[in-house]
């Protein structure tokens, strides 16, 4: 929910942020209509009518979308469109009705995450958002129903975490702090030897004086301490050492890592057990009530004793049902009263209101029957205690099944969090790299720049860089890449991956919450917190759903009661032991409890939660429901060439000699000249020469001495190698040094350009002796992916900065018919904008480096080959591995998810559309079918469970396209044909 604040807060929680580029901001056509929030201190308000008058005047201004005025706090919060009005106009409008107004200036922004307890449907999450936004200083609040979390941006100079929690509790829900600001790097320590308050104060003061410690929280009952720290400055081992050093003999302090139970799992387990226990307790009372009311009276003489009269017409059965039903109604069912009270107090209604109304109507009507039976020896009536008690029991059963099913929606995310190993082997190294000592410690104790030993079969504990050894690492659990990736000194490794077959030493670069694994989890959790646009349907319906149901229930009661009193329908329609009032009441109660707003509220967030978690496990990180929804509409995809359709790693694919010089000697001279260059083409030539030497049995790392090395920008390099002038570059370099170009060389260059290869000429002492054709190979799956996209009805376009000849050749190989070449990054974004003006939904697939303007401009930006960089701001979807197959996976998963959401809505809406008329007795006159209230309650509970289970089926999602990577086959004259 957008509110005004710092510039970085003007975007939705999980959209492309401002970091992409200024160009991206200018060209993006998909920015939605923005709103801002301004807060005023208003002096002079004395009563509610003052607030009403301010609201009336300001709400009448053009561009004002909402206004909330608090008389007690003397503040007004106005949400407006900056395109139509501004804060000054609003301020002047309030001053014109004789109030003094001060605008509150923007301050620093803090962020906290809160766990919410007690939400049942969309109206619950909306009421929490409204309650949070009414807290002074809150800039933005987003509440996730399925995730059961809230993320709040607020001004810490105006409000605090405690006030936010208090606001949520005032709205009738529970709240616990998950994280605050930058306190994501936390460690929990169990202390021993602390025996007095003085010891506690000593340790706290010692910890607070350590540079880099942000916060220290004590739990004296459990003798534990929680420390939030900056990993760039300090680390857990230093903090433990400081605690131990603080003790003065004979005292001894000892601190060890303590892992508190995961709050989410603890809360969920507690909620599950709470509903289960309440259901079992309610069954203990409700089953006898049901037996005494519905079963035993049908089995004479077994149930005759229930009809024994105690006083006047009050029977033993009535008394027993009353005594057994009351605990269910007022003790076990108390949660519904509390929920309904807080909902009505905040001016909205939810499921609790419907349940409380339905059960109270049945219970107090039954009490009325008992009072009449006590006071009259001629009155006959049937109580409805079984309706009240069974209704509560079935609803509790439904909630129990629902929370169990909802717990399954985050299974994929839970598996990710469990990938990191519990322990690691820490090394102490000499300056020359020799190992002094090694010790096995908890992964949580690792600090930045630590050296870690990883043997075959072990997991990599944290992100780092290999400094010694070689191996292959299985990264499938993070990126989805099936094949192990070769790692050598200088290569990065990701925490949670598995070292396959070699011994490596890794230097830790990211620990704690900064690891790629933690960032993936944070990204997915944030995505699950964001609302999909399709959720707006449920939000709109929820605002009037419950009041409509209450009115419908009342009209149902009237519709049966009045005709019954006037004898407009046959008396035999009324069941035995009932009268027209009781029949009408049962129909009305059935309508109240059969309607289910929960199923509507759960239809979208549960599906988004499962889909984003499943996507993460497949290496596709989707930044929220908005990206998920937009991806299913894609009809055109724009591909970048280098690093997207191609591997982004140039290699020599063909060689040619124009003299009698041996190929190996030619390559030796070329590589020696190129050895000092950092250009990708130079690296490709050096790498090719090393492999060629290995084939000839020569030392692969041998290089000739080169002197007078010089780079000629845009042309190539020159160097003096073994007394020979070696020129390596393009036609322009040869012309600069007056090296003659024969027709044979010209023909070869033209042939290579037609094949989309870069021709590197080599001249020795100004005579062109050979050429190397360098190509950036196509990804092996590129052709199949483009073909599959075409079968999905999606058009593929290539946009690149390369020359037209290369671009057309690459496009022809993969099957792309539309090509735009020689276009700069901003031009790519403009091209996307042109396509969007034609009404096309456009996706951009790029490597996330030079493509950020285009990624931001597209309806859906996909950053491919991101590796450990999961925080790409400009992209909506991050593809963790370099495979183009995941483009199809992302779109297909989006389509499957939206289809599932629609199915959920069809079920939830269809259930209510069909269930309410049946509960109201539409079929009763024709078929005699009637939906008793307790059965209506069971149907209501089943609808929520069915929607959650429907969303859970997304966990069975499989990729639509599987491509086994294989080496590219060599074309005529390619690769090895010229090596011998």
GROMACS .gro file of C-alpha atoms in nm, residues 510-797:
model
  288
  510UNK     CA    1   2.943  -1.329   0.306
  511UNK     CA    2   2.812  -1.470   0.632
  512UNK     CA    3   2.482  -1.471   0.821
  513UNK     CA    4   2.201  -1.285   0.650
  514UNK     CA    5   2.430  -1.168   0.370
  515UNK     CA    6   2.472  -1.510   0.208
  516UNK     CA    7   2.303  -1.587  -0.123
  517UNK     CA    8   2.089  -1.848   0.053
  518UNK     CA    9   1.964  -1.593   0.308
  519UNK     CA   10   1.898  -1.337   0.036
  520UNK     CA   11   1.699  -1.589  -0.165
  521UNK     CA   12   1.487  -1.668   0.141
  522UNK     CA   13   1.438  -1.296   0.216
  523UNK     CA   14   1.345  -1.228  -0.146
  524UNK     CA   15   1.089  -1.507  -0.158
  525UNK     CA   16   0.942  -1.409   0.180
  526UNK     CA   17   0.908  -1.050   0.059
  527UNK     CA   18   0.745  -1.177  -0.261
  528UNK     CA   19   0.495  -1.376  -0.059
  529UNK     CA   20   0.413  -1.064   0.142
  530UNK     CA   21   0.319  -0.861  -0.165
  531UNK     CA   22  -0.036  -0.868  -0.300
  532UNK     CA   23  -0.108  -0.977  -0.656
  533UNK     CA   24  -0.341  -0.745  -0.849
  534UNK     CA   25  -0.586  -1.035  -0.888
  535UNK     CA   26  -0.625  -1.021  -0.508
  536UNK     CA   27  -0.816  -0.694  -0.549
  537UNK     CA   28  -1.128  -0.891  -0.640
  538UNK     CA   29  -1.129  -1.060  -0.300
  539UNK     CA   30  -1.048  -0.728  -0.129
  540UNK     CA   31  -1.348  -0.559  -0.291
  541UNK     CA   32  -1.585  -0.845  -0.213
  542UNK     CA   33  -1.468  -0.871   0.149
  543UNK     CA   34  -1.574  -0.511   0.223
  544UNK     CA   35  -1.943  -0.583   0.175
  545UNK     CA   36  -1.954  -0.961   0.203
  546UNK     CA   37  -2.041  -1.004   0.572
  547UNK     CA   38  -2.300  -0.721   0.589
  548UNK     CA   39  -2.465  -0.867   0.278
  549UNK     CA   40  -2.476  -1.212   0.438
  550UNK     CA   41  -2.629  -1.073   0.758
  551UNK     CA   42  -2.900  -0.894   0.558
  552UNK     CA   43  -2.960  -1.209   0.351
  553UNK     CA   44  -2.993  -1.420   0.668
  554UNK     CA   45  -3.243  -1.174   0.817
  555UNK     CA   46  -3.447  -1.169   0.496
  556UNK     CA   47  -3.437  -1.549   0.485
  557UNK     CA   48  -3.577  -1.564   0.838
  558UNK     CA   49  -3.850  -1.317   0.747
  559UNK     CA   50  -3.918  -1.498   0.419
  560UNK     CA   51  -3.997  -1.820   0.606
  561UNK     CA   52  -4.141  -1.682   0.930
  562UNK     CA   53  -4.408  -1.450   0.788
  563UNK     CA   54  -4.552  -1.702   0.536
  564UNK     CA   55  -4.545  -1.962   0.815
  565UNK     CA   56  -4.747  -1.738   1.046
  566UNK     CA   57  -4.992  -1.662   0.765
  567UNK     CA   58  -5.010  -2.033   0.671
  568UNK     CA   59  -4.902  -1.962   0.315
  569UNK     CA   60  -4.721  -2.296   0.285
  570UNK     CA   61  -4.840  -2.643   0.391
  571UNK     CA   62  -4.796  -2.721   0.762
  572UNK     CA   63  -4.648  -3.062   0.678
  573UNK     CA   64  -4.337  -2.879   0.555
  574UNK     CA   65  -4.257  -2.800   0.917
  575UNK     CA   66  -4.060  -3.090   1.073
  576UNK     CA   67  -4.201  -3.265   1.376
  577UNK     CA   68  -4.137  -3.092   1.712
  578UNK     CA   69  -4.076  -2.757   1.533
  579UNK     CA   70  -4.289  -2.454   1.462
  580UNK     CA   71  -4.265  -2.198   1.182
  581UNK     CA   72  -4.044  -1.967   1.392
  582UNK     CA   73  -3.788  -2.241   1.461
  583UNK     CA   74  -3.783  -2.351   1.097
  584UNK     CA   75  -3.731  -1.991   0.982
  585UNK     CA   76  -3.460  -1.943   1.245
  586UNK     CA   77  -3.273  -2.252   1.132
  587UNK     CA   78  -3.280  -2.134   0.770
  588UNK     CA   79  -3.151  -1.791   0.878
  589UNK     CA   80  -2.870  -1.939   1.090
  590UNK     CA   81  -2.771  -2.171   0.803
  591UNK     CA   82  -2.732  -1.872   0.571
  592UNK     CA   83  -2.518  -1.694   0.831
  593UNK     CA   84  -2.274  -1.978   0.879
  594UNK     CA   85  -2.262  -2.130   0.531
  595UNK     CA   86  -2.117  -1.810   0.380
  596UNK     CA   87  -1.737  -1.821   0.382
  597UNK     CA   88  -1.525  -1.507   0.331
  598UNK     CA   89  -1.212  -1.704   0.429
  599UNK     CA   90  -1.202  -1.910   0.111
  600UNK     CA   91  -1.205  -1.592  -0.100
  601UNK     CA   92  -0.926  -1.437   0.106
  602UNK     CA   93  -0.706  -1.746   0.080
  603UNK     CA   94  -0.755  -1.805  -0.294
  604UNK     CA   95  -0.469  -1.579  -0.411
  605UNK     CA   96  -0.209  -1.560  -0.129
  606UNK     CA   97  -0.184  -1.936  -0.076
  607UNK     CA   98  -0.133  -1.997  -0.450
  608UNK     CA   99   0.129  -1.718  -0.472
  609UNK     CA  100   0.304  -1.853  -0.162
  610UNK     CA  101   0.330  -2.206  -0.302
  611UNK     CA  102   0.428  -2.085  -0.651
  612UNK     CA  103   0.706  -1.852  -0.534
  613UNK     CA  104   0.844  -2.121  -0.305
  614UNK     CA  105   0.831  -2.381  -0.582
  615UNK     CA  106   0.990  -2.137  -0.825
  616UNK     CA  107   1.276  -2.073  -0.580
  617UNK     CA  108   1.342  -2.445  -0.552
  618UNK     CA  109   1.367  -2.457  -0.935
  619UNK     CA  110   1.606  -2.160  -0.950
  620UNK     CA  111   1.339  -1.907  -1.056
  621UNK     CA  112   1.300  -1.619  -0.809
  622UNK     CA  113   0.973  -1.432  -0.868
  623UNK     CA  114   0.952  -1.095  -0.696
  624UNK     CA  115   0.592  -1.104  -0.581
  625UNK     CA  116   0.242  -1.162  -0.703
  626UNK     CA  117   0.251  -0.864  -0.940
  627UNK     CA  118   0.536  -1.013  -1.144
  628UNK     CA  119   0.371  -1.353  -1.130
  629UNK     CA  120   0.045  -1.216  -1.265
  630UNK     CA  121   0.202  -1.004  -1.540
  631UNK     CA  122   0.419  -1.292  -1.665
  632UNK     CA  123   0.115  -1.495  -1.771
  633UNK     CA  124   0.007  -1.216  -2.008
  634UNK     CA  125   0.338  -1.206  -2.198
  635UNK     CA  126   0.299  -1.225  -2.576
  636UNK     CA  127   0.640  -1.089  -2.683
  637UNK     CA  128   0.985  -1.161  -2.541
  638UNK     CA  129   1.292  -0.955  -2.623
  639UNK     CA  130   1.625  -1.135  -2.587
  640UNK     CA  131   1.963  -0.976  -2.547
  641UNK     CA  132   2.231  -1.163  -2.745
  642UNK     CA  133   2.560  -1.175  -2.554
  643UNK     CA  134   2.535  -1.379  -2.237
  644UNK     CA  135   2.166  -1.452  -2.296
  645UNK     CA  136   2.128  -1.638  -2.625
  646UNK     CA  137   2.504  -1.700  -2.628
  647UNK     CA  138   2.721  -1.832  -2.346
  648UNK     CA  139   2.902  -1.499  -2.300
  649UNK     CA  140   3.239  -1.678  -2.311
  650UNK     CA  141   3.422  -1.628  -2.644
  651UNK     CA  142   3.630  -1.918  -2.769
  652UNK     CA  143   3.848  -1.991  -3.072
  653UNK     CA  144   3.647  -2.213  -3.305
  654UNK     CA  145   3.867  -2.213  -3.617
  655UNK     CA  146   4.222  -2.126  -3.723
  656UNK     CA  147   4.376  -2.053  -4.061
  657UNK     CA  148   4.739  -2.005  -4.172
  658UNK     CA  149   4.839  -1.795  -4.475
  659UNK     CA  150   5.209  -1.897  -4.473
  660UNK     CA  151   5.427  -2.198  -4.402
  661UNK     CA  152   5.459  -2.110  -4.030
  662UNK     CA  153   5.346  -2.403  -3.807
  663UNK     CA  154   5.012  -2.351  -3.633
  664UNK     CA  155   5.160  -2.407  -3.285
  665UNK     CA  156   5.432  -2.146  -3.341
  666UNK     CA  157   5.176  -1.899  -3.475
  667UNK     CA  158   4.956  -1.949  -3.170
  668UNK     CA  159   5.255  -1.925  -2.931
  669UNK     CA  160   5.353  -1.589  -3.073
  670UNK     CA  161   4.990  -1.470  -3.068
  671UNK     CA  162   4.928  -1.581  -2.707
  672UNK     CA  163   5.256  -1.426  -2.588
  673UNK     CA  164   5.152  -1.094  -2.741
  674UNK     CA  165   4.799  -1.118  -2.593
  675UNK     CA  166   4.908  -1.239  -2.246
  676UNK     CA  167   4.906  -0.890  -2.096
  677UNK     CA  168   4.563  -0.799  -2.232
  678UNK     CA  169   4.240  -0.823  -2.031
  679UNK     CA  170   4.014  -0.827  -2.335
  680UNK     CA  171   3.777  -1.132  -2.354
  681UNK     CA  172   3.906  -1.214  -2.703
  682UNK     CA  173   4.262  -1.214  -2.574
  683UNK     CA  174   4.172  -1.451  -2.294
  684UNK     CA  175   4.001  -1.682  -2.544
  685UNK     CA  176   4.318  -1.693  -2.761
  686UNK     CA  177   4.544  -1.761  -2.460
  687UNK     CA  178   4.313  -2.039  -2.341
  688UNK     CA  179   4.303  -2.194  -2.690
  689UNK     CA  180   4.683  -2.190  -2.711
  690UNK     CA  181   4.715  -2.370  -2.376
  691UNK     CA  182   4.484  -2.650  -2.496
  692UNK     CA  183   4.677  -2.672  -2.826
  693UNK     CA  184   5.006  -2.711  -2.636
  694UNK     CA  185   4.855  -2.992  -2.430
  695UNK     CA  186   4.764  -3.175  -2.752
  696UNK     CA  187   5.120  -3.133  -2.880
  697UNK     CA  188   5.266  -3.241  -2.543
  698UNK     CA  189   5.421  -2.902  -2.465
  699UNK     CA  190   5.404  -2.724  -2.124
  700UNK     CA  191   5.069  -2.546  -2.123
  701UNK     CA  192   5.180  -2.254  -1.904
  702UNK     CA  193   5.493  -2.163  -2.107
  703UNK     CA  194   5.495  -1.812  -2.253
  704UNK     CA  195   5.760  -1.638  -2.464
  705UNK     CA  196   5.900  -1.308  -2.341
  706UNK     CA  197   5.726  -1.007  -2.487
  707UNK     CA  198   5.831  -0.643  -2.483
  708UNK     CA  199   5.688  -0.311  -2.593
  709UNK     CA  200   5.330  -0.430  -2.538
  710UNK     CA  201   5.080  -0.173  -2.659
  711UNK     CA  202   4.700  -0.168  -2.680
  712UNK     CA  203   4.544  -0.006  -2.985
  713UNK     CA  204   4.182   0.074  -2.879
  714UNK     CA  205   3.926  -0.070  -3.117
  715UNK     CA  206   4.195  -0.236  -3.328
  716UNK     CA  207   4.406  -0.486  -3.129
  717UNK     CA  208   4.751  -0.515  -2.966
  718UNK     CA  209   5.114  -0.512  -3.072
  719UNK     CA  210   5.421  -0.652  -2.897
  720UNK     CA  211   5.782  -0.752  -2.958
  721UNK     CA  212   5.806  -1.130  -2.905
  722UNK     CA  213   6.144  -1.301  -2.938
  723UNK     CA  214   6.263  -1.006  -3.152
  724UNK     CA  215   5.962  -1.022  -3.384
  725UNK     CA  216   5.692  -0.755  -3.420
  726UNK     CA  217   5.365  -0.937  -3.358
  727UNK     CA  218   5.036  -0.767  -3.451
  728UNK     CA  219   4.709  -0.922  -3.328
  729UNK     CA  220   4.383  -0.750  -3.421
  730UNK     CA  221   4.141  -0.654  -3.692
  731UNK     CA  222   4.172  -0.510  -4.041
  732UNK     CA  223   4.214  -0.159  -3.904
  733UNK     CA  224   4.528  -0.259  -3.707
  734UNK     CA  225   4.682  -0.417  -4.017
  735UNK     CA  226   4.619  -0.098  -4.213
  736UNK     CA  227   4.776   0.115  -3.939
  737UNK     CA  228   5.097  -0.091  -3.960
  738UNK     CA  229   5.076  -0.118  -4.342
  739UNK     CA  230   5.050  -0.495  -4.342
  740UNK     CA  231   4.927  -0.592  -4.692
  741UNK     CA  232   4.590  -0.771  -4.717
  742UNK     CA  233   4.573  -1.045  -4.980
  743UNK     CA  234   4.250  -1.153  -5.149
  744UNK     CA  235   4.272  -1.483  -4.961
  745UNK     CA  236   4.265  -1.297  -4.627
  746UNK     CA  237   3.975  -1.077  -4.742
  747UNK     CA  238   3.772  -1.380  -4.850
  748UNK     CA  239   3.838  -1.561  -4.523
  749UNK     CA  240   3.732  -1.257  -4.316
  750UNK     CA  241   3.410  -1.223  -4.517
  751UNK     CA  242   3.336  -1.593  -4.474
  752UNK     CA  243   3.382  -1.572  -4.096
  753UNK     CA  244   3.160  -1.264  -4.062
  754UNK     CA  245   2.883  -1.447  -4.246
  755UNK     CA  246   2.914  -1.718  -3.981
  756UNK     CA  247   2.885  -1.459  -3.700
  757UNK     CA  248   3.248  -1.503  -3.599
  758UNK     CA  249   3.507  -1.242  -3.511
  759UNK     CA  250   3.818  -1.279  -3.730
  760UNK     CA  251   4.143  -1.196  -3.544
  761UNK     CA  252   4.435  -1.144  -3.785
  762UNK     CA  253   4.795  -1.220  -3.684
  763UNK     CA  254   5.086  -1.047  -3.859
  764UNK     CA  255   5.454  -1.120  -3.793
  765UNK     CA  256   5.693  -0.843  -3.898
  766UNK     CA  257   5.404  -0.681  -4.090
  767UNK     CA  258   5.319  -0.997  -4.287
  768UNK     CA  259   4.978  -1.152  -4.221
  769UNK     CA  260   5.057  -1.513  -4.138
  770UNK     CA  261   4.728  -1.643  -4.002
  771UNK     CA  262   4.386  -1.577  -3.851
  772UNK     CA  263   4.184  -1.706  -3.559
  773UNK     CA  264   3.804  -1.715  -3.576
  774UNK     CA  265   3.655  -1.638  -3.232
  775UNK     CA  266   3.293  -1.707  -3.157
  776UNK     CA  267   3.065  -1.669  -2.860
  777UNK     CA  268   2.887  -2.006  -2.884
  778UNK     CA  269   2.514  -2.027  -2.873
  779UNK     CA  270   2.363  -2.189  -2.569
  780UNK     CA  271   2.267  -2.540  -2.677
  781UNK     CA  272   1.909  -2.500  -2.561
  782UNK     CA  273   1.849  -2.164  -2.735
  783UNK     CA  274   1.686  -2.305  -3.050
  784UNK     CA  275   1.451  -2.538  -2.862
  785UNK     CA  276   1.350  -2.262  -2.622
  786UNK     CA  277   1.260  -2.021  -2.905
  787UNK     CA  278   1.063  -2.299  -3.077
  788UNK     CA  279   0.879  -2.387  -2.755
  789UNK     CA  280   0.794  -2.022  -2.690
  790UNK     CA  281   0.648  -2.002  -3.040
  791UNK     CA  282   0.428  -2.304  -2.962
  792UNK     CA  283   0.307  -2.116  -2.652
  793UNK     CA  284   0.196  -1.827  -2.873
  794UNK     CA  285   0.487  -1.601  -2.775
  795UNK     CA  286   0.688  -1.403  -3.031
  796UNK     CA  287   1.064  -1.381  -2.980
  797UNK     CA  288   1.269  -1.074  -3.080
   0.00000   0.00000   0.00000
